Coordinates of C-alpha atoms (C1' of nucleotides) in Angstrom, one line a residue:
Chain A
X27 CA -133.4 115.9 320.4
X28 CA -131.6 116.0 316.9
X29 CA -131.3 113.0 314.9
X30 CA -127.8 113.4 313.6
X31 CA -125.3 110.7 312.7
X32 CA -121.5 111.4 312.5
X33 CA -119.2 108.8 311.1
X34 CA -115.6 109.3 312.4
X35 CA -113.5 107.5 309.9
X36 CA -114.7 108.2 306.5
X37 CA -112.8 111.5 305.5
X38 CA -115.4 114.0 305.6
X39 CA -114.8 116.5 308.2
X40 CA -117.0 116.2 311.3
X41 CA -117.9 119.9 311.3
X42 CA -119.0 119.4 307.7
X43 CA -121.3 116.4 308.4
X44 CA -122.9 118.5 311.1
X45 CA -123.2 121.3 308.8
X46 CA -124.6 119.3 306.0
X47 CA -127.1 117.4 308.2
X48 CA -128.6 120.3 309.9
X49 CA -128.8 122.2 306.6
X50 CA -131.0 119.4 305.3
X51 CA -133.1 119.5 308.4
X52 CA -133.7 123.2 307.9
X53 CA -134.2 123.1 304.3
X54 CA -137.0 120.2 304.5
X55 CA -138.5 122.1 307.4
X56 CA -137.9 119.3 310.1
X57 CA -136.2 122.2 311.9
X58 CA -138.7 125.2 311.9
X59 CA -137.9 128.8 312.0
X60 CA -136.9 130.1 315.1
X61 CA -137.0 126.6 316.6
X62 CA -134.1 126.0 318.9
X63 CA -131.1 124.2 318.4
X64 CA -129.4 122.0 321.2
X65 CA -126.8 124.1 323.1
X66 CA -123.1 123.3 321.9
X67 CA -122.2 121.2 325.0
X68 CA -125.2 119.0 324.7
X69 CA -124.9 118.3 321.2
X70 CA -121.2 117.5 321.8
X71 CA -121.9 115.2 324.5
X72 CA -124.7 113.5 322.9
X73 CA -122.6 112.8 319.6
X74 CA -119.2 112.4 321.7
X75 CA -117.4 115.0 319.9
X76 CA -115.3 117.7 320.8
X77 CA -117.4 120.9 321.7
X78 CA -114.9 123.0 319.5
X79 CA -116.2 120.7 316.6
X80 CA -119.8 121.8 317.2
X81 CA -119.1 125.4 317.9
X82 CA -117.5 125.5 314.3
X83 CA -120.4 123.9 312.7
X84 CA -122.7 126.5 314.2
X85 CA -120.5 129.1 313.3
X86 CA -120.6 128.1 309.5
X87 CA -124.5 127.9 309.6
X88 CA -124.6 131.1 311.2
X89 CA -122.3 132.9 308.6
X90 CA -124.6 131.1 306.1
X91 CA -127.6 133.0 307.8
X92 CA -129.3 129.6 308.6
X93 CA -129.2 130.0 312.4
X94 CA -128.6 132.8 314.8
X95 CA -127.6 133.2 318.4
X96 CA -129.3 135.0 321.2
X97 CA -126.7 135.9 323.8
X98 CA -127.6 133.8 326.8
X99 CA -130.4 132.3 325.3
X100 CA -129.5 129.7 322.8
X101 CA -129.2 129.2 319.2
X102 CA -132.3 129.2 316.9
X103 CA -133.2 128.6 313.2
X104 CA -133.4 131.8 311.1
X105 CA -136.9 132.9 309.8
X106 CA -135.2 135.1 307.3
X107 CA -134.4 133.2 304.0
X108 CA -130.8 134.1 303.5
X109 CA -128.4 137.1 304.0
X110 CA -126.9 136.3 300.8
X111 CA -127.8 138.8 297.7
X112 CA -129.4 137.5 294.6
X113 CA -126.2 137.1 292.8
X114 CA -124.6 135.3 295.5
X115 CA -127.3 132.5 295.7
X116 CA -127.1 132.2 292.2
X117 CA -123.2 131.5 292.3
X118 CA -123.8 129.1 295.1
X119 CA -126.3 127.1 293.3
X120 CA -124.7 127.3 290.0
X121 CA -121.7 125.6 291.4
X122 CA -123.8 122.7 292.6
X123 CA -125.8 122.5 289.3
X124 CA -122.6 122.5 287.6
X125 CA -121.4 119.5 289.7
X126 CA -124.5 117.8 288.7
X127 CA -124.4 118.3 285.1
X128 CA -120.6 117.4 284.9
X129 CA -121.2 114.0 286.6
X130 CA -124.6 113.7 284.7
X131 CA -122.7 114.1 281.4
X132 CA -120.1 111.6 282.3
X133 CA -122.6 109.2 283.3
X134 CA -124.6 109.4 280.1
X135 CA -127.7 111.8 281.7
X136 CA -128.8 114.2 279.2
X137 CA -130.6 117.5 280.2
X138 CA -134.0 116.1 280.3
X139 CA -133.0 113.1 282.2
X140 CA -131.1 115.4 284.9
X141 CA -134.2 117.9 285.2
X142 CA -136.6 114.8 285.7
X143 CA -134.0 113.5 288.7
X144 CA -134.2 116.9 290.0
X145 CA -137.6 117.3 290.2
X146 CA -138.0 113.6 291.6
X147 CA -135.5 114.5 294.2
X148 CA -137.1 117.6 295.1
X149 CA -140.5 116.1 295.6
X150 CA -139.0 113.4 297.6
X151 CA -137.3 115.7 300.0
X152 CA -140.3 118.1 300.4
X153 CA -142.4 114.9 301.1
X154 CA -140.2 114.0 304.1
X155 CA -141.0 117.3 305.5
X156 CA -143.6 117.5 308.3
X157 CA -145.6 120.4 307.4
X158 CA -145.8 123.2 304.9
X159 CA -147.2 125.8 307.4
X160 CA -144.4 128.3 307.3
X161 CA -144.3 128.7 303.5
Chain B
X1 CA -105.2 113.3 275.2
X2 CA -107.2 113.2 278.5
X3 CA -110.0 115.9 279.3
X4 CA -109.4 116.5 283.1
X5 CA -109.8 119.6 284.8
X6 CA -108.7 120.5 288.2
X7 CA -109.5 123.1 290.3
X8 CA -106.5 124.3 292.6
X9 CA -108.7 126.1 295.8
X10 CA -111.9 124.3 296.4
X11 CA -110.7 122.2 299.3
X12 CA -111.0 118.9 297.4
X13 CA -107.4 117.5 297.1
X14 CA -106.0 117.5 293.8
X15 CA -105.0 113.9 293.7
X16 CA -108.7 113.3 294.9
X17 CA -110.2 115.0 291.7
X18 CA -108.0 113.1 289.4
X19 CA -109.2 110.0 291.1
X20 CA -112.5 110.5 290.9
X21 CA -112.2 112.0 287.2
X22 CA -110.2 109.0 286.1
X23 CA -112.7 106.7 287.7
X24 CA -115.4 108.2 286.0
X25 CA -113.5 108.0 282.6
X26 CA -113.2 104.2 283.1
X27 CA -116.4 103.5 284.3
X28 CA -118.1 105.1 281.2
X29 CA -115.7 103.6 278.8
X30 CA -114.0 106.8 277.7
X31 CA -110.9 104.9 278.9
X32 CA -110.8 101.5 277.4
X33 CA -109.7 98.3 279.1
X34 CA -105.9 98.0 278.6
X35 CA -106.0 101.5 277.3
X36 CA -102.7 103.6 278.2
X37 CA -102.9 106.3 280.4
X38 CA -100.6 109.4 280.1
X39 CA -97.3 108.9 281.7
X40 CA -97.1 110.5 284.9
X41 CA -94.6 113.3 283.8
X42 CA -96.7 114.2 280.6
X43 CA -100.1 114.4 282.9
X44 CA -98.3 116.4 285.3
X45 CA -97.0 119.0 282.8
X46 CA -100.2 119.0 280.9
X47 CA -102.2 119.9 284.3
X48 CA -99.5 122.0 285.6
X49 CA -99.0 119.8 288.8
X50 CA -96.4 118.3 290.6
X51 CA -95.4 114.7 289.2
X52 CA -95.8 113.6 292.7
X53 CA -99.4 114.4 292.9
X54 CA -100.1 112.4 289.6
X55 CA -98.1 109.7 291.2
X56 CA -100.3 109.5 294.2
X57 CA -103.6 109.6 292.2
X58 CA -102.3 106.7 290.0
X59 CA -101.3 104.7 293.0
X60 CA -104.8 105.0 294.6
X61 CA -106.3 104.0 291.3
X62 CA -103.9 100.9 291.3
X63 CA -104.8 100.0 295.1
X64 CA -108.4 100.3 294.0
X65 CA -107.7 97.8 291.1
X66 CA -108.6 100.1 288.3
X67 CA -105.3 100.4 286.7
X68 CA -102.1 98.6 286.7
X69 CA -98.7 99.4 285.8
X70 CA -96.2 97.3 283.7
X71 CA -92.5 98.0 284.9
X72 CA -90.7 100.3 283.0
X73 CA -93.5 100.4 280.3
X74 CA -96.4 102.5 281.3
X75 CA -99.8 102.6 283.2
X76 CA -103.0 100.9 281.8
X77 CA -106.6 100.6 282.3
X78 CA -107.4 97.2 284.1
X79 CA -109.3 94.9 281.8
X80 CA -111.7 93.4 284.5
X81 CA -113.2 96.8 285.8
X82 CA -116.8 96.5 286.2
X83 CA -118.5 99.7 284.9
X84 CA -121.3 101.4 286.7
X85 CA -124.7 100.0 286.5
X86 CA -127.7 102.1 285.9
X87 CA -128.6 102.1 289.5
X88 CA -125.2 103.1 290.7
X89 CA -125.1 106.0 288.2
X90 CA -128.7 106.9 289.7
X91 CA -127.6 106.7 292.8
X92 CA -124.4 108.9 292.4
X93 CA -126.5 111.5 290.7
X94 CA -129.3 111.5 293.1
X95 CA -126.8 112.5 295.8
X96 CA -125.5 115.6 294.0
X97 CA -129.3 116.7 293.0
X98 CA -130.1 116.5 296.8
X99 CA -127.1 118.7 297.6
X100 CA -128.3 121.0 294.9
X101 CA -132.1 120.8 296.1
X102 CA -131.4 121.3 299.7
X103 CA -129.1 124.2 299.1
X104 CA -131.7 125.6 297.0
X105 CA -134.5 125.4 299.4
X106 CA -132.3 127.1 302.0
X107 CA -131.8 130.0 299.6
X108 CA -135.2 130.3 298.4
X109 CA -135.3 128.7 295.2
X110 CA -138.3 126.5 294.3
X111 CA -138.4 123.6 291.9
X112 CA -139.0 125.6 288.6
X113 CA -136.2 128.0 289.4
X114 CA -133.9 125.2 290.1
X115 CA -134.8 123.5 286.9
X116 CA -134.3 126.8 285.1
X117 CA -130.8 127.0 286.5
X118 CA -129.9 123.7 285.7
X119 CA -131.1 123.8 282.2
X120 CA -129.1 127.0 281.7
X121 CA -125.9 125.4 283.4
X122 CA -126.2 122.5 281.1
X123 CA -126.4 124.6 278.2
X124 CA -123.5 126.7 279.3
X125 CA -121.2 123.7 280.1
X126 CA -122.1 121.8 276.8
X127 CA -120.9 125.1 275.1
X128 CA -117.7 125.2 276.9
X129 CA -116.8 121.6 276.5
X130 CA -114.0 120.8 274.2
X131 CA -114.9 118.8 270.9
X132 CA -113.9 115.4 270.8
X133 CA -111.9 116.2 267.4
X134 CA -108.6 114.6 269.2
X135 CA -110.0 111.0 269.4
Chain C
X30 CA -91.1 104.2 322.6
X31 CA -91.1 101.7 319.6
X32 CA -88.2 99.7 318.6
X33 CA -87.9 100.0 314.9
X34 CA -84.7 99.7 312.7
X35 CA -84.2 101.1 309.3
X36 CA -81.4 100.4 307.0
X37 CA -80.8 103.0 304.4
X38 CA -79.1 101.4 301.6
X39 CA -80.4 97.8 301.2
X40 CA -83.0 98.3 298.4
X41 CA -85.9 97.9 300.3
X42 CA -87.8 101.2 300.6
X43 CA -87.7 102.6 303.8
X44 CA -91.6 103.1 304.1
X45 CA -91.9 99.3 303.7
X46 CA -89.4 98.3 306.1
X47 CA -91.6 100.5 308.5
X48 CA -94.9 98.9 307.3
X49 CA -93.3 95.4 307.8
X50 CA -92.0 95.8 311.3
X51 CA -94.9 97.7 312.6
X52 CA -97.1 94.7 310.8
X53 CA -95.3 92.5 313.0
X54 CA -95.3 94.4 316.2
X55 CA -99.0 94.4 315.9
X56 CA -99.4 90.8 314.7
X57 CA -97.1 89.7 318.0
X58 CA -99.2 91.8 320.3
X59 CA -96.5 94.3 321.1
X60 CA -98.6 97.0 319.9
X61 CA -102.0 96.6 321.7
X62 CA -105.4 97.1 319.9
X63 CA -106.3 100.8 320.2
X64 CA -102.8 101.5 321.6
X65 CA -101.5 104.9 320.2
X66 CA -98.6 105.0 317.7
X67 CA -96.1 107.7 317.8
X68 CA -96.8 111.0 315.7
X69 CA -95.6 111.1 312.5
X70 CA -93.2 114.0 313.3
X71 CA -92.0 112.1 316.5
X72 CA -91.2 108.9 314.7
X73 CA -89.8 110.5 311.6
X74 CA -87.3 112.6 314.2
X75 CA -86.5 109.4 315.9
X76 CA -85.6 107.7 313.0
X77 CA -84.0 110.3 311.2
X78 CA -86.6 110.4 308.5
X79 CA -88.5 112.7 306.3
X80 CA -91.9 112.8 308.0
X81 CA -93.6 112.1 304.4
X82 CA -92.0 108.7 304.5
X83 CA -93.5 107.9 308.1
X84 CA -96.7 109.3 306.5
X85 CA -96.7 106.8 303.6
X86 CA -95.9 104.0 305.8
X87 CA -99.0 104.9 308.2
X88 CA -101.2 105.3 305.1
X89 CA -100.5 101.9 303.7
X90 CA -101.2 100.5 307.3
X91 CA -104.3 102.4 307.4
X92 CA -105.4 101.0 303.9
X93 CA -104.4 97.6 305.1
X94 CA -106.9 98.0 308.2
X95 CA -104.1 97.6 310.5
X96 CA -104.3 101.1 312.0
X97 CA -106.8 103.9 312.0
X98 CA -106.4 107.8 312.6
X99 CA -108.6 110.1 314.7
X100 CA -108.6 113.4 313.1
X101 CA -106.6 115.8 315.0
X102 CA -106.1 113.4 317.7
X103 CA -103.5 110.7 316.6
X104 CA -103.1 107.3 315.2
X105 CA -104.0 104.1 316.8
X106 CA -103.9 100.3 316.4
X107 CA -107.0 98.7 315.0
X108 CA -108.8 96.5 317.5
X109 CA -110.2 94.0 314.9
X110 CA -106.6 92.7 313.7
X111 CA -106.2 89.2 313.4
X112 CA -102.9 88.2 314.7
X113 CA -100.9 85.6 312.8
X114 CA -101.7 82.1 313.4
X115 CA -99.1 79.5 314.3
X116 CA -99.3 78.2 310.6
X117 CA -98.9 81.9 309.3
X118 CA -95.7 82.3 311.4
X119 CA -94.3 78.9 310.1
X120 CA -94.8 79.9 306.5
X121 CA -93.2 83.4 306.7
X122 CA -90.1 81.8 308.6
X123 CA -90.0 79.0 306.1
X124 CA -89.6 81.4 303.4
X125 CA -86.7 82.9 305.2
X126 CA -85.2 79.6 306.1
X127 CA -85.4 78.5 302.4
X128 CA -83.6 81.6 301.4
X129 CA -80.8 80.9 303.8
X130 CA -80.7 77.2 302.7
X131 CA -80.5 77.9 299.0
X132 CA -77.8 80.5 299.1
X133 CA -75.8 78.2 301.5
X134 CA -76.1 75.3 299.2
X135 CA -74.8 77.5 296.3
X136 CA -72.0 78.7 298.5
X137 CA -70.7 75.3 299.9
X138 CA -72.2 75.5 303.2
X139 CA -73.8 72.1 304.7
X140 CA -76.6 71.7 307.0
X141 CA -74.3 71.6 310.2
X142 CA -72.5 74.5 309.1
X143 CA -75.6 76.5 308.4
X144 CA -76.9 75.7 311.9
X145 CA -73.9 76.6 313.5
X146 CA -73.8 80.0 311.7
X147 CA -77.4 80.7 312.8
X148 CA -77.2 79.7 316.4
X149 CA -74.2 82.2 316.5
X150 CA -76.3 85.1 314.9
X151 CA -78.9 84.4 317.1
X152 CA -76.6 85.0 320.1
X153 CA -74.9 87.8 318.5
X154 CA -78.5 89.5 317.8
X155 CA -79.9 88.6 321.3
X156 CA -76.8 90.5 322.9
X157 CA -77.4 93.6 320.8
X158 CA -81.1 93.6 321.4
X159 CA -82.1 96.6 323.5
X160 CA -83.6 95.7 327.0
X161 CA -87.3 95.8 327.4
X162 CA -87.0 98.3 330.3
X163 CA -88.6 100.9 329.0
X164 CA -92.3 99.3 328.8
Chain D
X18 CA -87.1 73.4 279.1
X19 CA -87.0 75.3 282.3
X20 CA -89.8 75.7 284.4
X21 CA -89.8 79.3 285.7
X22 CA -92.9 81.3 286.6
X23 CA -92.8 85.1 286.6
X24 CA -95.5 87.3 287.8
X25 CA -95.6 90.6 286.4
X26 CA -97.7 92.7 288.9
X27 CA -96.2 91.7 292.5
X28 CA -93.7 94.3 292.9
X29 CA -90.7 92.0 292.9
X30 CA -88.6 92.8 289.7
X31 CA -88.6 90.3 287.1
X32 CA -84.9 89.9 286.7
X33 CA -84.7 89.2 290.6
X34 CA -87.5 86.6 290.3
X35 CA -85.4 84.8 287.7
X36 CA -82.5 85.1 289.4
X37 CA -84.0 83.6 292.6
X38 CA -85.5 80.7 290.9
X39 CA -82.5 79.7 289.0
X40 CA -80.5 80.0 292.2
X41 CA -82.9 77.5 293.7
X42 CA -82.5 75.2 290.8
X43 CA -78.9 75.2 290.8
X44 CA -78.8 74.7 294.6
X45 CA -81.2 71.8 294.6
X46 CA -79.3 70.0 291.5
X47 CA -82.0 70.4 289.3
X48 CA -79.7 72.2 287.0
X49 CA -76.5 70.3 286.9
X50 CA -72.8 71.5 287.0
X51 CA -71.9 72.3 283.4
X52 CA -75.7 71.9 282.2
X53 CA -76.7 74.4 279.4
X54 CA -79.1 77.4 280.2
X55 CA -81.6 78.3 277.5
X56 CA -80.2 81.1 275.2
X57 CA -81.4 84.8 276.3
X58 CA -83.8 85.0 273.3
X59 CA -85.5 81.6 273.9
X60 CA -85.8 82.2 277.5
X61 CA -87.2 85.8 277.0
X62 CA -89.7 84.7 274.1
X63 CA -91.0 81.8 276.2
X64 CA -91.9 83.8 279.4
X65 CA -92.8 86.9 277.2
X66 CA -90.2 89.0 278.5
X67 CA -87.8 91.8 277.3
X68 CA -84.4 90.2 276.5
X69 CA -82.6 92.8 278.5
X70 CA -84.5 91.5 281.5
X71 CA -83.1 87.9 280.8
X72 CA -79.7 89.2 280.1
X73 CA -79.6 91.1 283.2
X74 CA -80.6 87.9 285.3
X75 CA -77.8 86.0 283.8
X76 CA -75.3 88.8 284.4
X77 CA -76.2 88.8 288.1
X78 CA -76.1 85.0 288.4
X79 CA -72.5 85.0 286.4
X80 CA -71.2 87.8 288.7
X81 CA -72.3 85.4 291.7
X82 CA -70.4 82.6 290.0
X83 CA -73.2 80.5 289.5
X84 CA -73.0 80.4 285.8
X85 CA -70.5 81.1 283.1
X86 CA -70.6 82.0 279.3
X87 CA -68.6 80.4 276.6
X88 CA -68.6 82.8 273.7
X89 CA -70.4 81.5 270.7
X90 CA -71.6 78.8 272.5
X91 CA -74.1 79.2 275.3
X92 CA -74.4 79.6 278.9
X93 CA -73.5 77.0 281.4
X94 CA -73.8 76.1 285.2
X95 CA -70.8 76.6 287.0
X96 CA -68.9 73.4 288.5
X97 CA -66.9 75.5 290.8
X98 CA -68.8 76.2 294.2
X99 CA -68.2 79.8 294.3
X100 CA -65.8 83.0 293.5
X101 CA -66.4 84.2 296.8
X102 CA -63.7 84.4 299.4
X103 CA -64.6 82.4 302.8
X104 CA -65.4 85.9 304.4
X105 CA -67.6 87.1 301.8
X106 CA -69.8 83.7 301.9
X107 CA -70.0 84.2 305.4
X108 CA -71.3 88.0 305.3
X109 CA -73.8 87.1 302.8
X110 CA -75.0 83.9 304.6
X111 CA -74.8 85.9 308.2
X112 CA -77.3 88.4 306.6
X113 CA -80.0 85.9 305.6
X114 CA -79.6 84.3 309.0
X115 CA -80.1 87.4 310.6
X116 CA -83.4 88.1 308.4
X117 CA -84.5 84.7 309.7
X118 CA -83.4 85.2 313.4
X119 CA -85.1 88.8 313.6
X120 CA -88.4 87.6 312.1
X121 CA -88.2 84.5 314.3
X122 CA -87.8 86.8 317.5
X123 CA -90.7 88.8 316.4
X124 CA -93.0 85.8 315.8
X125 CA -91.8 83.9 318.9
X126 CA -89.5 81.4 317.7
X127 CA -86.4 80.7 320.0
X128 CA -83.2 79.5 318.8
X129 CA -84.0 75.8 319.0
X130 CA -87.2 76.2 317.1
X131 CA -85.5 78.1 314.4
X132 CA -82.8 75.5 314.2
X133 CA -85.2 72.5 313.8
X134 CA -86.9 74.7 311.1
X135 CA -84.0 75.3 309.3
X136 CA -82.9 71.5 309.4
X137 CA -86.4 70.8 308.3
X138 CA -86.3 73.2 305.4
X139 CA -82.7 71.9 304.3
X140 CA -84.0 68.2 304.1
X141 CA -87.2 69.4 302.0
X142 CA -85.4 71.3 299.6
X143 CA -82.5 68.5 299.2
X144 CA -85.2 65.8 298.9
X145 CA -87.0 67.7 296.0
X146 CA -83.5 67.3 294.0
X147 CA -83.2 64.7 291.6
X148 CA -80.0 63.0 292.4
X149 CA -77.1 63.2 294.8
X150 CA -74.3 62.0 292.1
X151 CA -72.5 65.6 292.0
X152 CA -71.5 65.5 295.7
Chain E
dG4 C1' -101.2 119.6 319.1
dT5 C1' -102.6 116.1 315.1
dG6 C1' -102.6 114.5 310.4
dG7 C1' -103.1 115.9 304.9
dT8 C1' -101.5 118.1 301.1
dC9 C1' -98.7 119.9 297.8
dT10 C1' -94.3 121.5 295.6
dA11 C1' -89.5 121.3 294.0
dG12 C1' -86.3 118.5 292.8
dA13 C1' -83.0 114.8 293.1
dC14 C1' -81.8 110.1 292.5
dC15 C1' -82.7 105.1 291.5
dA16 C1' -84.6 100.7 289.3
dC17 C1' -86.7 98.8 285.6
dA18 C1' -87.5 97.3 280.7
Chain F
dG9 C1' -88.1 106.0 278.1
dT10 C1' -91.0 104.3 282.2
dG11 C1' -92.6 104.5 287.3
dG12 C1' -90.6 104.6 292.5
dT13 C1' -88.5 106.8 296.5
dC14 C1' -87.0 110.2 299.3
dT15 C1' -85.9 114.8 301.0
dA16 C1' -87.0 119.6 302.3
dG17 C1' -90.2 122.5 303.5
dA18 C1' -94.4 125.1 303.2
dC19 C1' -99.3 125.6 303.9
dC20 C1' -103.7 123.8 305.5
dA21 C1' -107.4 121.3 308.1
dC22 C1' -109.0 119.3 312.0
dG23 C1' -110.0 119.1 317.1

DNA sequence: GTGGTCTAGACCACA
DNA sequence: GTGGTCTAGACCACG
């Protein structure tokens, strides 16, 4: 039973809310490699969503290499890290890093303060994870 | 002359990019209370946008109480705007940092690799940043 | 089928006429909580307006908390709208009455002439009013 | 010294605010026939307005026949009631009456309640006037 | 199907 | 000069 919360009226597309939350669950190890995700219909019913919305979220996650489908069986968390090349990974992360840096500059955070913040958030997110056995 | 950057194809509506950037400029004091904003047409031309897009951004900011308009005169920064507190700055940046960490974990970047990337992007962005000579 | 009337050339922006009339319909209960409003395109066609004009009216009503939108589904009346109190109704109408009295005094109409005019207009408007058979 | 209040940011054009308030002052007798109005520049300075705005308000009032100018002397309240024909007066007032009736219908006021309200507002506005000598 | 965004460009109201 | 409104019509995102 996944703990997912969606908010209908906040502008962020529902499928994106799903994608982000599942990404976080995977990143922090709360969803284990080869663990099973709920069937589309079950999740849709549980969250009172249009099944197509869940389908779309799962598809995005599959494209990103984070989950995979076994025909007739179900949907599972990938055990491989990522299907992206090193360069692609770098580009994706550089974009997010840039967002952080720009906002930081505007709010008066210099490089060292940003790094400190990043390290702290990293530890916090990892600490929330249940175990480290998969690493 | 405002330093605003808009990216055309990234999903975030242009008017929202404007709203957020101007919000930040006001919150950080780079736009002073009762300071004048560029006329709609000027900003539109400068950013190669349709004036209506700027109009919409300005209207949202006005509704939010951040700016006000004097009929026939121009657009100005409200004087009673509460700038961000330290805690608010932190919360905003922590959100962005989390996005970076989660994505990094899923793509196989550990803490040190993320920090290295962040430092590098910081330096790159600083170098590209426009000088403040115009002020 | 909503009964909305817009007048093209009277100085009041069309989107504002829409906002006011829909506000009134909601405040008086003619539009029920969680009731569905006509789709933008439908209302635009019905009133011979540009869809964007309707979009703007709906957006203002949404900002005001009177209606909400479900993505991809439609537009609905908020359920927590506080209808007008008797005092509010009275205040609104007193304002309009004052406008009539002031103009009347300046144009040489005494109280009885104004009342006669009001009664006559009332009868005329009631006769022109559409029946409520569609409900 | 006229008691006029203008609000810069409420959407109603400043010149219109002036027109309405002066109309009311005349209708209720607080400005007497042949009484003098402040010179444009004085009123503009007093209210911190662009003189052109005051000029426009005075022009509208002059067109409506409520004030007249003596060249080189000043601006005065008309002693004649109105330059409009009976039909014109009727049309103007019918419009205002319609606004009242329509709003009233929407708010649940029937004909008699509207008439009662109108009579009451009439008395209230006249009572606020200083004297009845001009009648 | 729904609403959301954007552009292009006209015309108006205000100070 | 300023901002405000409206139209026409394209294209996108969402469910």
